[in-house]
Short mmCIF file of C-alpha atoms (C1' of nucleotides) in Angstrom, two decimals:
data_model
loop_
_atom_site.label_atom_id
_atom_site.label_comp_id
_atom_site.label_asym_id
_atom_site.label_seq_id
_atom_site.Cartn_x
_atom_site.Cartn_y
_atom_site.Cartn_z
CA UNK A 245 25.27 -19.50 22.87
CA UNK A 246 24.98 -16.90 20.46
CA UNK A 247 21.42 -15.89 20.34
CA UNK A 248 22.11 -12.22 19.31
CA UNK A 249 21.31 -11.82 15.58
CA UNK A 250 23.13 -8.52 15.47
CA UNK A 251 26.57 -10.12 15.40
CA UNK A 252 27.82 -10.59 11.93
CA UNK A 253 29.04 -14.19 12.81
CA UNK A 254 26.56 -16.62 11.54
CA UNK A 255 26.34 -20.44 10.78
CA UNK A 256 25.69 -21.82 7.45
CA UNK A 257 22.10 -22.98 8.60
CA UNK A 258 21.35 -19.46 9.99
CA UNK A 259 22.21 -17.82 6.60
CA UNK A 260 20.12 -20.30 4.69
CA UNK A 261 17.17 -19.88 6.93
CA UNK A 262 17.19 -16.14 7.06
CA UNK A 263 17.42 -16.21 3.37
CA UNK A 264 14.27 -18.36 3.15
CA UNK A 265 12.50 -16.14 5.61
CA UNK A 266 13.32 -13.06 3.47
CA UNK A 267 12.11 -14.63 0.35
CA UNK A 268 8.90 -15.42 1.92
CA UNK A 269 8.57 -12.07 3.50
CA UNK A 270 9.20 -10.27 0.22
CA UNK A 271 6.11 -12.11 -1.18
CA UNK A 272 3.98 -11.41 1.77
CA UNK A 273 4.98 -7.66 2.40
CA UNK A 274 5.07 -6.69 -1.35
CA UNK A 275 1.28 -7.82 -1.61
CA UNK A 276 -0.32 -6.73 1.79
CA UNK A 277 1.94 -4.09 2.92
CA UNK A 278 3.84 -4.07 6.44
CA UNK A 279 0.92 -3.68 8.58
CA UNK A 280 -1.45 -5.97 6.45
CA UNK A 281 1.02 -8.91 6.72
CA UNK A 282 1.25 -11.23 9.62
CA UNK A 283 4.23 -13.20 11.00
CA UNK A 284 2.14 -16.21 10.71
CA UNK A 285 1.64 -15.69 7.03
CA UNK A 286 5.38 -15.19 6.50
CA UNK A 287 6.27 -18.17 8.59
CA UNK A 288 3.97 -20.22 6.43
CA UNK A 289 5.23 -19.11 3.46
CA UNK A 290 8.70 -19.85 4.67
CA UNK A 291 7.47 -23.51 5.78
CA UNK A 292 8.33 -23.13 9.28
CA UNK A 293 6.47 -22.37 12.72
CA UNK A 294 6.20 -18.92 13.96
CA UNK A 295 8.42 -19.33 17.03
CA UNK A 296 11.10 -20.70 14.69
CA UNK A 297 10.86 -17.51 12.56
CA UNK A 298 11.22 -15.43 15.47
CA UNK A 299 14.40 -17.19 16.57
CA UNK A 300 16.07 -15.74 13.42
CA UNK A 301 14.41 -12.30 13.39
CA UNK A 302 13.27 -11.17 16.81
CA UNK A 303 10.67 -8.86 15.79
CA UNK A 304 8.49 -8.42 12.62
CA UNK A 305 9.96 -5.07 11.94
CA UNK A 306 13.71 -6.63 11.80
CA UNK A 307 12.42 -8.80 8.92
CA UNK A 308 11.20 -5.56 7.06
CA UNK A 309 14.34 -3.61 7.72
CA UNK A 310 16.61 -6.32 6.35
CA UNK A 311 14.42 -6.51 3.44
CA UNK A 312 14.56 -2.83 2.78
CA UNK A 313 18.29 -2.67 3.33
CA UNK A 314 19.03 -5.13 0.70
CA UNK A 315 16.54 -3.72 -1.54
CA UNK A 316 17.76 -0.05 -1.91
CA UNK A 317 21.22 -1.26 -3.09
CA UNK A 318 19.75 -3.40 -6.04
CA UNK A 319 17.04 -0.94 -6.80
CA UNK A 320 19.23 2.05 -7.43
CA UNK A 321 22.05 -0.04 -9.21
CA UNK A 322 20.76 1.01 -12.75
CA UNK A 323 20.89 4.72 -11.80
CA UNK A 324 24.45 4.30 -10.30
CA UNK A 325 25.38 2.87 -13.57
CA UNK A 326 24.44 5.94 -15.38
CA UNK A 327 27.52 7.06 -16.57
CA UNK A 328 29.27 10.22 -18.22
CA UNK A 329 31.32 8.09 -20.61
CA UNK A 330 28.96 7.04 -23.51
CA UNK A 331 26.73 8.81 -25.70
CA UNK A 332 24.06 10.58 -23.60
CA UNK A 333 20.95 9.54 -25.50
CA UNK A 334 22.23 5.73 -25.52
CA UNK A 335 22.87 6.27 -21.75
CA UNK A 336 19.35 7.39 -21.06
CA UNK A 337 17.99 4.78 -23.33
CA UNK A 338 19.68 1.93 -21.57
CA UNK A 339 18.81 3.23 -18.24
CA UNK A 340 15.11 3.26 -19.17
CA UNK A 341 15.44 -0.45 -20.54
CA UNK A 342 17.21 -1.53 -17.53
CA UNK A 343 14.66 0.09 -15.17
CA UNK A 344 11.88 -1.62 -17.34
CA UNK A 345 13.56 -4.94 -17.00
CA UNK A 346 13.61 -4.62 -13.24
CA UNK A 347 10.02 -3.82 -13.25
CA UNK A 348 9.52 -7.13 -15.25
CA UNK A 349 11.86 -9.30 -13.31
CA UNK A 350 11.52 -8.16 -9.84
CA UNK A 351 7.86 -6.81 -9.37
CA UNK A 352 7.69 -7.74 -5.83
CA UNK A 353 10.74 -5.38 -4.81
CA UNK A 354 9.09 -2.53 -6.86
CA UNK A 355 5.81 -3.09 -4.87
CA UNK A 356 7.50 -3.39 -1.45
CA UNK A 357 9.30 -0.03 -2.20
CA UNK A 358 6.00 1.46 -3.50
CA UNK A 359 4.12 0.43 -0.27
CA UNK A 360 6.81 2.00 1.91
CA UNK A 361 6.54 5.34 0.17
CA UNK A 362 2.84 5.23 -0.28
CA UNK A 363 2.58 5.01 3.55
CA UNK A 364 4.95 8.06 4.05
CA UNK A 365 8.26 6.19 4.05
CA UNK A 366 7.97 6.06 7.80
CA UNK A 367 10.90 3.46 7.93
CA UNK A 368 13.44 4.93 5.07
CA UNK A 369 12.82 8.63 5.28
CA UNK A 370 16.37 9.17 6.35
CA UNK A 371 17.60 7.17 3.41
CA UNK A 372 15.50 9.15 0.94
CA UNK A 373 16.77 12.71 2.07
CA UNK A 374 20.28 11.42 2.45
CA UNK A 375 21.64 8.69 0.24
CA UNK A 376 19.08 8.83 -2.32
CA UNK A 377 19.06 12.69 -2.68
CA UNK A 378 22.80 12.71 -3.08
CA UNK A 379 22.82 10.27 -5.83
CA UNK A 380 19.98 11.84 -7.90
CA UNK A 381 21.67 15.26 -7.30
CA UNK A 382 24.86 13.73 -8.60
CA UNK A 383 23.27 12.13 -11.56
CA UNK A 384 21.26 15.47 -12.38
CA UNK A 385 24.58 17.31 -12.42
CA UNK A 386 25.76 14.71 -15.20
CA UNK A 387 22.48 15.14 -17.13
CA UNK A 388 22.81 19.08 -16.97
CA UNK A 389 26.35 18.73 -18.40
CA UNK A 390 24.74 16.89 -21.41
CA UNK A 391 22.21 19.66 -21.79
CA UNK A 392 24.96 22.44 -21.47
CA UNK A 393 26.86 20.44 -24.19
CA UNK A 394 23.84 20.42 -26.47
CA UNK A 395 23.59 16.67 -26.40
CA UNK A 396 20.03 16.58 -25.22
CA UNK A 397 17.22 19.03 -25.02
CA UNK A 398 17.14 21.48 -22.08
CA UNK A 399 14.81 20.32 -19.36
CA UNK A 400 14.46 19.64 -15.64
CA UNK A 401 16.98 16.65 -14.79
CA UNK A 402 15.10 15.78 -11.35
CA UNK A 403 11.68 15.66 -12.99
CA UNK A 404 13.21 13.62 -16.01
CA UNK A 405 14.54 11.02 -13.54
CA UNK A 406 11.17 11.05 -11.72
CA UNK A 407 9.28 10.42 -15.06
CA UNK A 408 11.63 7.49 -15.83
CA UNK A 409 10.93 6.01 -12.50
CA UNK A 410 7.13 6.61 -12.78
CA UNK A 411 6.56 5.27 -16.19
CA UNK A 412 8.84 2.06 -15.60
CA UNK A 413 7.76 1.05 -12.18
CA UNK A 414 4.30 1.58 -13.29
CA UNK A 415 4.44 -1.71 -14.98
CA UNK A 416 5.42 -3.35 -11.76
CA UNK A 417 3.23 -1.54 -9.35
CA UNK A 418 0.12 -1.36 -11.36
CA UNK A 419 0.56 -4.54 -13.27
CA UNK A 420 -2.85 -5.68 -12.32
CA UNK A 421 -4.37 -2.51 -13.88
CA UNK A 422 -2.16 -2.74 -16.88
CA UNK A 423 -3.18 -6.35 -17.84
CA UNK A 424 -6.68 -5.61 -17.01
CA UNK A 425 -6.95 -2.76 -19.38
CA UNK A 426 -4.79 -4.37 -22.10
CA UNK A 427 -6.86 -7.58 -22.15
CA UNK A 428 -5.81 -11.11 -22.75
CA UNK A 429 -4.48 -10.49 -26.11
CA UNK A 430 -2.34 -7.36 -25.85
CA UNK A 431 -1.75 -7.89 -21.97
CA UNK A 432 0.16 -11.00 -22.38
CA UNK A 433 3.98 -11.61 -22.19
CA UNK A 434 4.65 -9.06 -24.92
CA UNK A 435 3.30 -6.08 -23.03
CA UNK A 436 6.79 -5.22 -21.72
CA UNK A 437 8.16 -5.14 -25.39
CA UNK A 438 5.42 -2.92 -26.27
CA UNK A 439 6.19 -0.68 -23.25
CA UNK A 440 9.87 -0.64 -24.08
CA UNK A 441 9.19 0.49 -27.59
CA UNK A 442 6.69 3.19 -26.53
CA UNK A 443 9.04 4.55 -23.86
CA UNK A 444 11.86 4.70 -26.01
CA UNK A 445 9.83 6.80 -28.61
CA UNK A 446 8.43 8.93 -25.93
CA UNK A 447 11.65 9.82 -24.13
CA UNK A 448 14.09 9.93 -27.03
CA UNK A 449 12.10 12.07 -29.39
CA UNK A 450 11.21 14.14 -26.85
CA UNK A 451 14.90 14.73 -25.68
CA UNK A 452 16.16 14.93 -29.13
CA UNK A 453 18.07 18.14 -29.40
CA UNK A 454 16.59 20.66 -31.99
CA UNK A 455 19.16 20.24 -34.55
CA UNK B 363 -37.26 1.60 12.29
CA UNK B 364 -34.92 1.90 9.16
CA UNK B 365 -31.87 0.36 10.23
CA UNK B 366 -31.02 -1.07 6.98
CA UNK B 367 -28.27 1.42 5.20
CA UNK B 368 -28.86 -0.35 1.80
CA UNK B 369 -32.12 1.46 1.01
CA UNK B 370 -31.66 4.83 -0.61
CA UNK B 371 -33.98 6.49 1.64
CA UNK B 372 -31.89 8.62 3.86
CA UNK B 373 -32.33 11.38 6.60
CA UNK B 374 -30.60 14.61 6.50
CA UNK B 375 -28.52 13.71 9.46
CA UNK B 376 -27.66 10.38 7.99
CA UNK B 377 -26.37 11.91 4.87
CA UNK B 378 -24.11 14.27 6.86
CA UNK B 379 -22.67 11.77 9.13
CA UNK B 380 -21.87 9.33 6.19
CA UNK B 381 -20.12 12.17 4.56
CA UNK B 382 -18.25 12.89 7.72
CA UNK B 383 -17.22 9.32 7.98
CA UNK B 384 -16.16 8.93 4.37
CA UNK B 385 -13.93 11.99 4.76
CA UNK B 386 -12.21 10.72 7.61
CA UNK B 387 -11.89 7.21 6.11
CA UNK B 388 -10.29 8.64 3.08
CA UNK B 389 -7.68 10.23 5.31
CA UNK B 390 -7.04 6.87 7.09
CA UNK B 391 -7.30 4.37 4.30
CA UNK B 392 -5.24 6.48 1.88
CA UNK B 393 -2.13 6.51 4.37
CA UNK B 394 -2.55 3.12 5.90
CA UNK B 395 -4.14 0.95 3.45
CA UNK B 396 -7.36 -1.22 4.07
CA UNK B 397 -5.83 -3.67 6.65
CA UNK B 398 -3.63 -1.24 8.21
CA UNK B 399 -6.44 0.92 9.06
CA UNK B 400 -8.74 0.48 12.10
CA UNK B 401 -12.42 1.28 12.62
CA UNK B 402 -11.30 3.04 15.93
CA UNK B 403 -8.84 5.18 13.87
CA UNK B 404 -11.77 6.27 11.41
CA UNK B 405 -14.00 6.75 14.20
CA UNK B 406 -11.67 9.18 16.08
CA UNK B 407 -10.84 11.10 13.03
CA UNK B 408 -14.66 11.32 12.40
CA UNK B 409 -15.18 12.57 16.01
CA UNK B 410 -17.55 9.84 17.03
CA UNK B 411 -17.45 6.43 18.87
CA UNK B 412 -16.81 3.15 17.12
CA UNK B 413 -20.43 1.86 17.60
CA UNK B 414 -21.75 5.02 16.38
CA UNK B 415 -19.78 4.69 13.30
CA UNK B 416 -20.78 1.09 12.68
CA UNK B 417 -24.54 2.35 12.95
CA UNK B 418 -23.91 4.07 9.59
CA UNK B 419 -21.60 1.63 8.12
CA UNK B 420 -22.25 -1.98 9.30
CA UNK B 421 -18.72 -3.39 8.25
CA UNK B 422 -15.43 -1.84 7.73
CA UNK B 423 -15.38 -3.17 4.28
CA UNK B 424 -18.74 -1.09 3.47
CA UNK B 425 -16.75 1.98 4.14
CA UNK B 426 -14.09 1.35 1.63
CA UNK B 427 -16.62 0.14 -0.84
CA UNK B 428 -18.64 3.41 -0.70
CA UNK B 429 -15.13 5.27 -0.89
CA UNK B 430 -14.02 3.46 -4.12
CA UNK B 431 -17.38 3.58 -5.79
CA UNK B 432 -17.36 7.48 -5.62
CA UNK B 433 -13.63 7.59 -6.33
CA UNK B 434 -13.63 5.98 -9.47
CA UNK B 435 -16.25 8.44 -10.98
CA UNK B 436 -14.21 11.58 -10.22
CA UNK B 437 -10.95 9.79 -10.90
CA UNK B 438 -11.63 8.97 -14.36
CA UNK B 439 -13.38 12.25 -15.13
CA UNK B 440 -10.39 13.94 -16.87
CA UNK B 441 -10.09 10.97 -19.27
CA UNK B 442 -13.75 11.00 -20.08
CA UNK B 443 -13.45 14.63 -21.16
CA UNK B 444 -10.66 13.84 -23.55
CA UNK B 445 -12.79 14.63 -26.76
CA UNK B 446 -12.24 14.52 -30.42
CA UNK B 447 -13.51 18.07 -31.21
CA UNK B 448 -10.36 20.20 -30.36
CA UNK B 449 -6.91 20.15 -31.56
CA UNK B 450 -5.30 16.70 -30.68
CA UNK B 451 -2.02 18.15 -29.16
CA UNK B 452 -4.08 20.65 -27.15
CA UNK B 453 -6.41 17.93 -26.02
CA UNK B 454 -3.62 15.71 -24.76
CA UNK B 455 -1.84 18.68 -23.11
CA UNK B 456 -4.89 19.82 -21.10
CA UNK B 457 -5.58 16.13 -20.07
CA UNK B 458 -2.07 15.99 -18.76
CA UNK B 459 -2.55 19.35 -17.00
CA UNK B 460 -5.90 18.27 -15.45
CA UNK B 461 -4.51 14.84 -14.12
CA UNK B 462 -1.48 16.78 -12.63
CA UNK B 463 -3.89 19.04 -10.97
CA UNK B 464 -5.88 16.13 -9.60
CA UNK B 465 -2.57 14.80 -8.22
CA UNK B 466 -2.02 18.10 -6.52
CA UNK B 467 -5.49 18.66 -5.17
CA UNK B 468 -6.63 15.16 -4.38
CA UNK B 469 -3.20 13.22 -3.34
CA UNK B 470 -5.26 11.19 -0.74
CA UNK B 471 -7.60 9.74 -3.62
CA UNK B 472 -4.64 8.93 -5.72
CA UNK B 473 -3.03 7.11 -2.93
CA UNK B 474 -6.26 5.28 -1.95
CA UNK B 475 -6.57 4.04 -5.47
CA UNK B 476 -2.81 3.19 -5.62
CA UNK B 477 -3.11 1.10 -2.41
CA UNK B 478 -5.96 -0.94 -3.92
CA UNK B 479 -4.19 -1.59 -7.20
CA UNK B 480 -0.89 -2.44 -5.44
CA UNK B 481 -2.55 -5.15 -3.35
CA UNK B 482 -3.83 -6.86 -6.48
CA UNK B 483 -7.08 -4.73 -6.70
CA UNK B 484 -9.17 -7.45 -4.75
CA UNK B 485 -12.02 -5.31 -4.42
CA UNK B 486 -12.23 -3.53 -7.70
CA UNK B 487 -11.01 -6.06 -10.41
CA UNK B 488 -14.34 -6.34 -12.06
CA UNK B 489 -14.40 -2.61 -12.57
CA UNK B 490 -10.77 -2.54 -14.17
CA UNK B 491 -11.57 -5.31 -16.56
CA UNK B 492 -15.13 -3.76 -17.44
CA UNK B 493 -15.95 0.03 -17.02
CA UNK B 494 -12.13 1.00 -17.15
CA UNK B 495 -11.07 -1.22 -19.98
CA UNK B 496 -14.08 0.05 -21.93
CA UNK B 497 -13.39 3.69 -21.46
CA UNK B 498 -9.74 3.24 -22.30
CA UNK B 499 -10.20 1.35 -25.42
CA UNK B 500 -12.76 4.02 -26.49
CA UNK B 501 -10.08 6.88 -25.98
CA UNK B 502 -7.39 4.69 -27.43
CA UNK B 503 -9.56 4.63 -30.68
CA UNK B 504 -9.84 8.25 -30.56
CA UNK B 505 -6.05 8.64 -30.28
CA UNK B 506 -5.60 6.16 -32.97
CA UNK B 507 -7.68 8.37 -35.33
CA UNK B 508 -5.42 11.27 -34.62
CA UNK B 509 -2.38 9.24 -35.53
CA UNK B 510 -4.02 8.01 -38.63
CA UNK B 511 -4.73 11.63 -39.69
CA UNK B 512 -1.05 12.59 -39.09
CA UNK B 513 -2.12 14.85 -36.12
CA UNK B 514 0.44 13.26 -33.79
CA UNK B 515 3.06 10.82 -34.03
CA UNK B 516 2.23 7.19 -34.31
CA UNK B 517 2.71 5.16 -31.07
CA UNK B 518 0.67 2.94 -28.97
CA UNK B 519 -2.26 4.85 -27.49
CA UNK B 520 -2.71 2.35 -24.47
CA UNK B 521 0.82 2.80 -23.21
CA UNK B 522 0.55 6.52 -23.99
CA UNK B 523 -2.39 6.58 -21.52
CA UNK B 524 -0.43 4.49 -19.04
CA UNK B 525 2.46 6.95 -19.22
CA UNK B 526 0.27 9.86 -18.62
CA UNK B 527 -1.29 8.08 -15.56
CA UNK B 528 2.17 7.15 -14.17
CA UNK B 529 3.93 10.47 -14.61
CA UNK B 530 1.06 12.37 -12.91
CA UNK B 531 0.03 10.24 -10.18
CA UNK B 532 3.63 9.83 -9.33
CA UNK B 533 3.56 13.44 -7.71
CA UNK B 534 0.71 12.21 -5.54
CA UNK B 535 1.61 8.60 -4.56
CA UNK B 536 5.31 9.22 -4.32
CA UNK B 537 5.16 12.76 -3.05
CA UNK B 538 7.38 12.01 0.04
CA UNK B 539 10.01 10.78 -2.22
CA UNK B 540 9.68 13.57 -4.61
CA UNK B 541 9.95 16.27 -1.87
CA UNK B 542 12.92 14.38 -0.12
CA UNK B 543 14.94 14.21 -3.48
CA UNK B 544 14.12 17.86 -4.37
CA UNK B 545 15.00 19.11 -0.99
CA UNK B 546 13.60 22.18 0.70
CA UNK B 547 14.23 24.70 -1.94
CA UNK B 548 12.94 22.97 -5.18
CA UNK B 549 10.46 20.72 -3.27
CA UNK B 550 8.43 23.54 -2.06
CA UNK B 551 4.91 24.64 -3.77
CA UNK B 552 6.64 25.38 -7.02
CA UNK B 553 7.26 21.66 -7.71
CA UNK B 554 3.90 21.06 -9.47
CA UNK B 555 4.54 23.87 -11.84
CA UNK B 556 8.04 22.49 -12.50
CA UNK B 557 6.62 19.19 -13.14
CA UNK B 558 3.99 20.73 -15.47
CA UNK B 559 6.48 22.42 -17.58
CA UNK B 560 8.69 19.35 -17.86
CA UNK B 561 5.75 17.00 -18.70
CA UNK B 562 4.53 19.35 -21.32
CA UNK B 563 8.07 19.32 -23.10
CA UNK B 564 8.44 15.59 -22.59
CA UNK B 565 5.00 14.70 -24.13
CA UNK B 566 4.50 17.24 -26.61
CA UNK B 567 7.83 17.29 -28.28
CA UNK B 568 7.67 13.51 -28.27
CA UNK B 569 4.37 13.32 -29.84
CA UNK B 570 4.90 16.03 -32.50
CA UNK B 571 4.51 14.75 -35.93
CA UNK B 572 7.49 14.62 -38.14
CA UNK B 573 6.85 17.44 -40.40
"C1'" DC C 1122 29.84 -42.72 23.21
"C1'" DA C 1123 28.28 -38.21 25.92
"C1'" DA C 1124 28.28 -33.49 26.57
"C1'" DA C 1125 27.42 -28.91 24.96
"C1'" DT C 1126 25.12 -26.09 21.71
"C1'" DT C 1127 21.87 -25.04 18.23
"C1'" DT C 1128 17.45 -25.39 16.28
"C1'" DT C 1129 12.55 -26.31 16.49
"C1'" DT C 1130 8.07 -26.36 18.52
"C1'" DG C 1131 3.59 -26.39 21.46
"C1'" DA C 1132 1.68 -23.80 24.85
"C1'" DC C 1133 0.74 -19.61 26.42
"C1'" DC C 1134 0.06 -14.17 27.09
"C1'" DG C 1135 -1.51 -9.60 26.82
"C1'" DA C 1136 -3.09 -6.26 23.67
"C1'" DT C 1137 -5.85 -5.20 19.58
"C1'" DT C 1138 -8.84 -6.23 16.18
"C1'" DG C 1139 -13.74 -6.09 14.03
"C1'" DG C 1140 -18.14 -6.41 15.41
"C1'" DA C 1141 -22.78 -7.19 18.40
"C1'" DC C 1142 -26.20 -5.65 21.71
"C1'" DA C 1143 -28.99 -3.57 24.86
"C1'" DA C 1144 -29.68 0.29 27.27
"C1'" DA C 1145 -29.52 5.25 27.40
"C1'" DC C 1146 -30.20 9.54 25.15
"C1'" DG C 1147 -32.48 12.85 21.86
"C1'" DT C 1148 -36.00 14.42 18.81
"C1'" DT C 1149 -40.19 14.79 16.96
"C1'" DA C 1150 -45.23 13.90 16.04
"C1'" DG C 1151 -49.68 13.44 18.14
"C1'" DC D 1447 -47.36 15.23 28.29
"C1'" DT D 1448 -46.12 10.68 26.06
"C1'" DA D 1449 -45.22 7.38 22.70
"C1'" DA D 1450 -42.47 6.43 18.84
"C1'" DC D 1451 -38.45 6.56 16.21
"C1'" DG D 1452 -33.83 7.73 15.27
"C1'" DT D 1453 -29.11 8.26 17.42
"C1'" DT D 1454 -25.33 7.41 20.68
"C1'" DT D 1455 -22.66 5.04 23.68
"C1'" DG D 1456 -20.55 1.52 27.48
"C1'" DT D 1457 -19.83 -3.02 27.59
"C1'" DC D 1458 -18.89 -7.31 26.04
"C1'" DC D 1459 -16.98 -10.94 22.70
"C1'" DA D 1460 -14.42 -14.16 19.90
"C1'" DA D 1461 -10.64 -14.00 16.87
"C1'" DT D 1462 -6.22 -12.50 15.60
"C1'" DC D 1463 -2.16 -10.02 16.53
"C1'" DG D 1464 3.00 -9.88 17.98
"C1'" DG D 1465 5.83 -11.99 20.84
"C1'" DT D 1466 7.64 -15.04 25.10
"C1'" DC D 1467 9.23 -19.29 27.14
"C1'" DA D 1468 10.35 -23.67 28.49
"C1'" DA D 1469 11.28 -27.84 26.94
"C1'" DA D 1470 11.96 -31.10 23.34
"C1'" DA D 1471 14.61 -32.33 19.14
"C1'" DA D 1472 18.32 -32.02 16.41
"C1'" DT D 1473 23.21 -31.15 15.54
"C1'" DT D 1474 27.77 -30.15 16.66
"C1'" DT D 1475 31.99 -31.11 19.37
"C1'" DG D 1476 35.13 -33.61 22.52
#
DNA sequence: CAAATTTTTGACCGATTGGACAAACGTTAG
DNA sequence: CTAACGTTTGTCCAATCGGTCAAAAATTTG
């Protein structure tokens, strides 16, 4: 009798069902927010009854927590990859490209994160001030090194990172507005390529050192 | 007996109380979203009983609708002011500055809007595809004229507007994250001036025509 | 096979939700 | 004063919420 889900020991069926639930919860939470989502909604999306769902996750908050935990890892992966080895401008350009690809391929994850932050990050505040701040500070130091070396224009590394986050995630979080404004023609599948071209020009020309 | 709130005829006390309710609702809706907010919360924030609130707004949705209606006007005002009369680069720079000031002075309005868009804009979709698209298309044409005249670099006007929205509203919608990452020192009141300086450099140097 | 264990479900519960309603209260005009 | 009207509130309601529980069903184990 192993009803405690805290233990890492899990059967094959438990892993599968938990995965199914998290997939459904991502869909529901990302579009309605935490309080706006109901367990019934998630259970129906996962194709199971509510008590059955609660057999795998005891509380609604446990689902959200598990979702956020795995989210942060994949979500910050592109920034972690920002390395000091290559050409600075190339590094930044590929970081922007990767972030934009994530906005295109994982819009639900982006909206889930945006929902949490919008409401004051009540559940992940410690992570922001801890793990996230450490990572950003570390990368800001790398960027500052590039500036001192004259490889890119001198500016604020932190706000540079913010602006990359903002512009790329905008195409996931505000996708509805983007498509509405662009209209049927320009708002089709090509909008991400247009965005990539524009952002590359905006950031690179703006960061180009004054030669 | 004038219990129908639809009619434009309103007493002085009705105007005052409706204003009080909308102010309280802005606070509540912007931090919890529509479904995450309760009428009781809004009523308490407005200092009145729930039935009394429902005397002025018959349904919860009516409050949200009234809030969104007045929001869009003030929210798009900076873009409406974008004119063809001045120097293009100066016009764009002051637009960015105004948008950033709105993010600083009216973060609740920004978050209310973000919440609505995040959830698929179920209540204002017609406005996005109608009024908003028209306005943006009109301003995009103005910007395109500047490009043809060689006043600013050639790029996509629509995505340029998106990037200005994204970068400025980021400081309202993601304020918690911004302050957490910047820390106590750099995350203080000066963060908006730092952001203004950074954004000015990012956009202007990137938009400068290749002379 | 049968026993033990895990998985699934129908029924149920207390709390909260948006909203209705009539009665009470306040204010103003005659 | 009093009648009429606008305002406020206590009480109530049906629906929905997150979550429990015992028992059935399915699966694994011996």
